[in-house]
Amino acid sequence: MLEMAILGFLYDTPLHGYELRKRITALAGHVRPVAESTLYPAIKRLETAGLLARATEPGAVAAPRHVLTLTDEGRRELRRRLAEPVRRDITDENRWFTVLAFLRHLDDAGAQAAVLRRRLAFLEEPASFFYEGDRPLSAEELDDPFRRGVLVIARATSRAELGWLRETIAALDSGSGAAQGHIGA
C-alpha cells in the first residue's frame, strides 16, 4: 500500500518527502499513520529500482530539499499494480481505498472496470464478522447490541459501495465517462 501511494501521488506531481508523507497520511487516515522510518526506506527502494528520481532544490530558509519525481518506469509500474492488484488490495478496505484513489491513472476503461468487478465479486460473497460454526451470523441474529451495530454499519457501507460499483462499472462499460469522475460525484 505504501509503495502504491508513493507512486500514485508522484504520478500527479513531484513532491518533497514531507508533503508526500502528509498526503499518504491523509489517505490512510488515523488508522495507519506513516512514520518517517517507514516512508524513507520505501522511497529509497523505489529510487534504487529506478521508479523515482530525486533532485535537490535549495531550501527557502533551511537546508536543501529533496524533490521526488516519478520516472517513466515508475509510471508503468503504478499502472501495472493498478491493473493487477493482489487479492489483499481488493479485500482490505484501506488497501482498496489506495487502489481506488489512483485507479484513474489506468487509461483503459475496460481495465478499470475489471478491477472494480473484482471488488464487487468480493463484496457479494456471504460474510460476517461473527459466526456460529461456519455459518455467518446476521445482525438480526445477535443479542449483543454492539456486535449488531458492527454488522448494521458494515451492511450500510457495503450497500453504498455495491451501488457505486455497479453504477460505475455500467458507466465504464458504456463509455459514458465514469473514469473522468462523472459518476457518484
PDB file of C-alpha atoms in Angstrom:
ATOM      1  CA  MET A   1       0.000   0.000   0.000  1.00  0.00           C
ATOM      2  CA  LEU A   2       2.752   2.457   0.918  1.00  0.00           C
ATOM      3  CA  GLU A   3       4.646   1.978  -2.325  1.00  0.00           C
ATOM      4  CA  MET A   4       1.465   2.292  -4.388  1.00  0.00           C
ATOM      5  CA  ALA A   5       0.573   5.512  -2.559  1.00  0.00           C
ATOM      6  CA  ILE A   6       4.060   6.926  -3.174  1.00  0.00           C
ATOM      7  CA  LEU A   7       3.858   6.074  -6.876  1.00  0.00           C
ATOM      8  CA  GLY A   8       0.285   7.353  -7.123  1.00  0.00           C
ATOM      9  CA  PHE A   9       0.918  10.734  -5.560  1.00  0.00           C
ATOM     10  CA  LEU A  10       4.121  11.248  -7.540  1.00  0.00           C
ATOM     11  CA  TYR A  11       2.257  10.327 -10.739  1.00  0.00           C
ATOM     12  CA  ASP A  12       0.343  13.581 -10.293  1.00  0.00           C
ATOM     13  CA  THR A  13       3.194  15.901  -9.372  1.00  0.00           C
ATOM     14  CA  PRO A  14       6.748  15.945  -7.996  1.00  0.00           C
ATOM     15  CA  LEU A  15       6.786  16.271  -4.189  1.00  0.00           C
ATOM     16  CA  HIS A  16       9.287  16.529  -1.382  1.00  0.00           C
ATOM     17  CA  GLY A  17       9.198  13.852   1.312  1.00  0.00           C
ATOM     18  CA  TYR A  18       7.339  15.901   3.917  1.00  0.00           C
ATOM     19  CA  GLU A  19       4.488  16.760   1.543  1.00  0.00           C
ATOM     20  CA  LEU A  20       4.342  13.161   0.307  1.00  0.00           C
ATOM     21  CA  ARG A  21       4.089  11.930   3.900  1.00  0.00           C
ATOM     22  CA  LYS A  22       1.225  14.365   4.637  1.00  0.00           C
ATOM     23  CA  ARG A  23      -0.732  13.176   1.594  1.00  0.00           C
ATOM     24  CA  ILE A  24      -0.219   9.495   2.359  1.00  0.00           C
ATOM     25  CA  THR A  25      -1.246  10.027   5.989  1.00  0.00           C
ATOM     26  CA  ALA A  26      -4.392  11.853   4.857  1.00  0.00           C
ATOM     27  CA  LEU A  27      -5.272   8.966   2.527  1.00  0.00           C
ATOM     28  CA  ALA A  28      -4.536   6.226   5.078  1.00  0.00           C
ATOM     29  CA  GLY A  29      -6.212   8.117   7.904  1.00  0.00           C
ATOM     30  CA  HIS A  30      -5.533   7.852  11.598  1.00  0.00           C
ATOM     31  CA  VAL A  31      -5.639   4.055  11.443  1.00  0.00           C
ATOM     32  CA  ARG A  32      -2.285   3.774   9.678  1.00  0.00           C
ATOM     33  CA  PRO A  33      -0.109   6.836  10.249  1.00  0.00           C
ATOM     34  CA  VAL A  34       3.058   6.871   8.157  1.00  0.00           C
ATOM     35  CA  ALA A  35       6.280   7.112  10.119  1.00  0.00           C
ATOM     36  CA  GLU A  36       9.439   8.564   8.603  1.00  0.00           C
ATOM     37  CA  SER A  37      11.175   5.300   9.497  1.00  0.00           C
ATOM     38  CA  THR A  38       8.779   3.527   7.117  1.00  0.00           C
ATOM     39  CA  LEU A  39       8.413   6.131   4.376  1.00  0.00           C
ATOM     40  CA  TYR A  40      12.039   6.939   3.639  1.00  0.00           C
ATOM     41  CA  PRO A  41      13.236   3.328   3.256  1.00  0.00           C
ATOM     42  CA  ALA A  42      10.297   2.741   0.855  1.00  0.00           C
ATOM     43  CA  ILE A  43      11.309   5.834  -1.128  1.00  0.00           C
ATOM     44  CA  LYS A  44      14.904   4.563  -1.250  1.00  0.00           C
ATOM     45  CA  ARG A  45      13.745   1.126  -2.508  1.00  0.00           C
ATOM     46  CA  LEU A  46      11.690   2.744  -5.274  1.00  0.00           C
ATOM     47  CA  GLU A  47      14.578   5.041  -6.173  1.00  0.00           C
ATOM     48  CA  THR A  48      17.020   2.109  -6.292  1.00  0.00           C
ATOM     49  CA  ALA A  49      14.573   0.228  -8.542  1.00  0.00           C
ATOM     50  CA  GLY A  50      14.560   3.192 -10.934  1.00  0.00           C
ATOM     51  CA  LEU A  51      10.890   4.022 -10.304  1.00  0.00           C
ATOM     52  CA  LEU A  52      11.506   7.501  -8.976  1.00  0.00           C
ATOM     53  CA  ALA A  53      14.228  10.129  -9.129  1.00  0.00           C
ATOM     54  CA  ARG A  54      15.434  12.599  -6.530  1.00  0.00           C
ATOM     55  CA  ALA A  55      16.532  16.161  -7.262  1.00  0.00           C
ATOM     56  CA  THR A  56      17.893  18.668  -4.779  1.00  0.00           C
ATOM     57  CA  GLU A  57      16.384  22.156  -4.629  1.00  0.00           C
ATOM     58  CA  PRO A  58      17.669  24.982  -2.467  1.00  0.00           C
ATOM     59  CA  GLY A  59      15.627  25.450   0.692  1.00  0.00           C
ATOM     60  CA  ALA A  60      13.810  28.741   1.212  1.00  0.00           C
ATOM     61  CA  VAL A  61      15.082  29.160   4.775  1.00  0.00           C
ATOM     62  CA  ALA A  62      16.849  25.988   5.820  1.00  0.00           C
ATOM     63  CA  ALA A  63      18.665  23.089   4.226  1.00  0.00           C
ATOM     64  CA  PRO A  64      18.109  21.994   0.624  1.00  0.00           C
ATOM     65  CA  ARG A  65      15.010  19.915  -0.067  1.00  0.00           C
ATOM     66  CA  HIS A  66      14.868  16.662  -1.993  1.00  0.00           C
ATOM     67  CA  VAL A  67      12.087  16.630  -4.551  1.00  0.00           C
ATOM     68  CA  LEU A  68      10.877  13.242  -5.767  1.00  0.00           C
ATOM     69  CA  THR A  69       9.702  12.663  -9.319  1.00  0.00           C
ATOM     70  CA  LEU A  70       8.217   9.549 -10.875  1.00  0.00           C
ATOM     71  CA  THR A  71      10.200   8.082 -13.772  1.00  0.00           C
ATOM     72  CA  ASP A  72       8.597   6.618 -16.903  1.00  0.00           C
ATOM     73  CA  GLU A  73       9.295   3.180 -15.436  1.00  0.00           C
ATOM     74  CA  GLY A  74       7.579   4.279 -12.211  1.00  0.00           C
ATOM     75  CA  ARG A  75       4.501   5.338 -14.206  1.00  0.00           C
ATOM     76  CA  ARG A  76       4.402   1.943 -15.923  1.00  0.00           C
ATOM     77  CA  GLU A  77       4.830   0.148 -12.586  1.00  0.00           C
ATOM     78  CA  LEU A  78       1.957   2.068 -10.984  1.00  0.00           C
ATOM     79  CA  ARG A  79      -0.338   1.255 -13.911  1.00  0.00           C
ATOM     80  CA  ARG A  80       0.706  -2.422 -13.697  1.00  0.00           C
ATOM     81  CA  ARG A  81      -0.051  -2.556  -9.970  1.00  0.00           C
ATOM     82  CA  LEU A  82      -3.402  -0.870 -10.526  1.00  0.00           C
ATOM     83  CA  ALA A  83      -4.363  -3.208 -13.367  1.00  0.00           C
ATOM     84  CA  GLU A  84      -3.283  -6.321 -11.437  1.00  0.00           C
ATOM     85  CA  PRO A  85      -3.878  -5.653  -7.730  1.00  0.00           C
ATOM     86  CA  VAL A  86      -3.105  -8.541  -5.403  1.00  0.00           C
ATOM     87  CA  ARG A  87      -6.088 -10.079  -3.595  1.00  0.00           C
ATOM     88  CA  ARG A  88      -5.305  -8.202  -0.387  1.00  0.00           C
ATOM     89  CA  ASP A  89      -5.548  -4.911  -2.296  1.00  0.00           C
ATOM     90  CA  ILE A  90      -9.128  -5.898  -3.171  1.00  0.00           C
ATOM     91  CA  THR A  91     -10.214  -7.311   0.199  1.00  0.00           C
ATOM     92  CA  ASP A  92      -8.576  -4.962   2.704  1.00  0.00           C
ATOM     93  CA  GLU A  93     -10.540  -1.709   2.913  1.00  0.00           C
ATOM     94  CA  ASN A  94      -7.555   0.606   3.463  1.00  0.00           C
ATOM     95  CA  ARG A  95      -5.578  -1.019   0.668  1.00  0.00           C
ATOM     96  CA  TRP A  96      -8.677  -0.894  -1.565  1.00  0.00           C
ATOM     97  CA  PHE A  97      -9.034   2.846  -0.971  1.00  0.00           C
ATOM     98  CA  THR A  98      -5.418   3.298  -2.058  1.00  0.00           C
ATOM     99  CA  VAL A  99      -6.106   1.406  -5.298  1.00  0.00           C
ATOM    100  CA  LEU A 100      -9.307   3.371  -5.811  1.00  0.00           C
ATOM    101  CA  ALA A 101      -7.568   6.709  -5.166  1.00  0.00           C
ATOM    102  CA  PHE A 102      -5.260   6.154  -8.146  1.00  0.00           C
ATOM    103  CA  LEU A 103      -7.351   3.938 -10.449  1.00  0.00           C
ATOM    104  CA  ARG A 104      -7.917   6.932 -12.734  1.00  0.00           C
ATOM    105  CA  HIS A 105      -4.288   6.555 -13.840  1.00  0.00           C
ATOM    106  CA  LEU A 106      -5.288   3.447 -15.779  1.00  0.00           C
ATOM    107  CA  ASP A 107      -6.233   4.933 -19.129  1.00  0.00           C
ATOM    108  CA  ASP A 108      -8.326   1.952 -20.207  1.00  0.00           C
ATOM    109  CA  ALA A 109     -11.964   1.873 -19.036  1.00  0.00           C
ATOM    110  CA  GLY A 110     -12.080  -1.908 -19.510  1.00  0.00           C
ATOM    111  CA  ALA A 111      -9.104  -2.366 -17.190  1.00  0.00           C
ATOM    112  CA  GLN A 112     -10.682  -0.025 -14.621  1.00  0.00           C
ATOM    113  CA  ALA A 113     -13.963  -1.963 -14.797  1.00  0.00           C
ATOM    114  CA  ALA A 114     -12.113  -5.280 -14.384  1.00  0.00           C
ATOM    115  CA  VAL A 115     -10.603  -4.081 -11.100  1.00  0.00           C
ATOM    116  CA  LEU A 116     -13.991  -2.828  -9.887  1.00  0.00           C
ATOM    117  CA  ARG A 117     -15.559  -6.187 -10.813  1.00  0.00           C
ATOM    118  CA  ARG A 118     -13.059  -7.971  -8.578  1.00  0.00           C
ATOM    119  CA  ARG A 119     -14.100  -5.779  -5.634  1.00  0.00           C
ATOM    120  CA  LEU A 120     -17.769  -6.295  -6.499  1.00  0.00           C
ATOM    121  CA  ALA A 121     -17.316 -10.076  -6.507  1.00  0.00           C
ATOM    122  CA  PHE A 122     -15.573  -9.910  -3.129  1.00  0.00           C
ATOM    123  CA  LEU A 123     -18.361  -7.819  -1.586  1.00  0.00           C
ATOM    124  CA  GLU A 124     -21.057 -10.129  -2.953  1.00  0.00           C
ATOM    125  CA  GLU A 125     -19.565 -13.145  -1.128  1.00  0.00           C
ATOM    126  CA  PRO A 126     -21.541 -14.028   2.032  1.00  0.00           C
ATOM    127  CA  ALA A 127     -19.530 -12.822   5.014  1.00  0.00           C
ATOM    128  CA  SER A 128     -19.822 -11.676   8.592  1.00  0.00           C
ATOM    129  CA  PHE A 129     -17.541 -10.665  11.397  1.00  0.00           C
ATOM    130  CA  PHE A 130     -19.268 -13.200  13.641  1.00  0.00           C
ATOM    131  CA  TYR A 131     -20.009 -16.869  13.046  1.00  0.00           C
ATOM    132  CA  GLU A 132     -21.816 -19.803  14.554  1.00  0.00           C
ATOM    133  CA  GLY A 133     -19.567 -22.631  13.482  1.00  0.00           C
ATOM    134  CA  ASP A 134     -19.030 -21.999   9.762  1.00  0.00           C
ATOM    135  CA  ARG A 135     -22.285 -20.083   9.300  1.00  0.00           C
ATOM    136  CA  PRO A 136     -22.060 -16.278   9.143  1.00  0.00           C
ATOM    137  CA  LEU A 137     -24.423 -14.532  11.565  1.00  0.00           C
ATOM    138  CA  SER A 138     -26.624 -11.612  10.535  1.00  0.00           C
ATOM    139  CA  ALA A 139     -27.230  -8.541  12.687  1.00  0.00           C
ATOM    140  CA  GLU A 140     -30.759  -9.745  13.422  1.00  0.00           C
ATOM    141  CA  GLU A 141     -29.388 -12.950  14.986  1.00  0.00           C
ATOM    142  CA  LEU A 142     -27.233 -11.162  17.550  1.00  0.00           C
ATOM    143  CA  ASP A 143     -28.363 -10.214  21.048  1.00  0.00           C
ATOM    144  CA  ASP A 144     -25.275  -8.071  21.663  1.00  0.00           C
ATOM    145  CA  PRO A 145     -26.194  -4.515  20.574  1.00  0.00           C
ATOM    146  CA  PHE A 146     -22.561  -3.579  19.930  1.00  0.00           C
ATOM    147  CA  ARG A 147     -21.836  -6.518  17.659  1.00  0.00           C
ATOM    148  CA  ARG A 148     -25.192  -5.916  15.990  1.00  0.00           C
ATOM    149  CA  GLY A 149     -24.037  -2.319  15.453  1.00  0.00           C
ATOM    150  CA  VAL A 150     -20.856  -3.512  13.747  1.00  0.00           C
ATOM    151  CA  LEU A 151     -22.923  -5.568  11.302  1.00  0.00           C
ATOM    152  CA  VAL A 152     -25.557  -2.864  10.689  1.00  0.00           C
ATOM    153  CA  ILE A 153     -22.869  -0.280   9.913  1.00  0.00           C
ATOM    154  CA  ALA A 154     -20.923  -2.716   7.730  1.00  0.00           C
ATOM    155  CA  ARG A 155     -24.112  -3.635   5.840  1.00  0.00           C
ATOM    156  CA  ALA A 156     -24.932   0.020   5.136  1.00  0.00           C
ATOM    157  CA  THR A 157     -21.385   0.718   3.983  1.00  0.00           C
ATOM    158  CA  SER A 158     -21.385  -2.362   1.755  1.00  0.00           C
ATOM    159  CA  ARG A 159     -24.739  -1.429   0.205  1.00  0.00           C
ATOM    160  CA  ALA A 160     -23.448   2.053  -0.623  1.00  0.00           C
ATOM    161  CA  GLU A 161     -20.260   0.656  -2.145  1.00  0.00           C
ATOM    162  CA  LEU A 162     -22.122  -2.051  -4.079  1.00  0.00           C
ATOM    163  CA  GLY A 163     -24.423   0.574  -5.583  1.00  0.00           C
ATOM    164  CA  TRP A 164     -21.496   2.795  -6.540  1.00  0.00           C
ATOM    165  CA  LEU A 165     -19.554  -0.144  -8.006  1.00  0.00           C
ATOM    166  CA  ARG A 166     -22.482  -1.316 -10.145  1.00  0.00           C
ATOM    167  CA  GLU A 167     -23.201   2.207 -11.383  1.00  0.00           C
ATOM    168  CA  THR A 168     -19.558   2.925 -12.185  1.00  0.00           C
ATOM    169  CA  ILE A 169     -18.976  -0.415 -13.921  1.00  0.00           C
ATOM    170  CA  ALA A 170     -22.062   0.170 -16.088  1.00  0.00           C
ATOM    171  CA  ALA A 171     -20.819   3.657 -16.988  1.00  0.00           C
ATOM    172  CA  LEU A 172     -17.327   2.367 -17.804  1.00  0.00           C
ATOM    173  CA  ASP A 173     -18.800  -0.432 -19.926  1.00  0.00           C
ATOM    174  CA  SER A 174     -20.976   2.029 -21.830  1.00  0.00           C
ATOM    175  CA  GLY A 175     -18.138   4.528 -22.289  1.00  0.00           C
ATOM    176  CA  SER A 176     -20.050   7.340 -20.596  1.00  0.00           C
ATOM    177  CA  GLY A 177     -17.045   8.904 -18.901  1.00  0.00           C
ATOM    178  CA  ALA A 178     -17.085   7.498 -15.364  1.00  0.00           C
ATOM    179  CA  ALA A 179     -13.304   7.479 -15.381  1.00  0.00           C
ATOM    180  CA  GLN A 180     -13.371  11.281 -15.561  1.00  0.00           C
ATOM    181  CA  GLY A 181     -15.348  11.466 -12.329  1.00  0.00           C
ATOM    182  CA  HIS A 182     -18.900  11.989 -13.599  1.00  0.00           C
ATOM    183  CA  ILE A 183     -20.387   9.077 -11.636  1.00  0.00           C
ATOM    184  CA  GLY A 184     -21.376   9.337  -7.996  1.00  0.00           C
ATOM    185  CA  ALA A 185     -19.834  12.785  -7.596  1.00  0.00           C
TER     186      ALA A 185
END
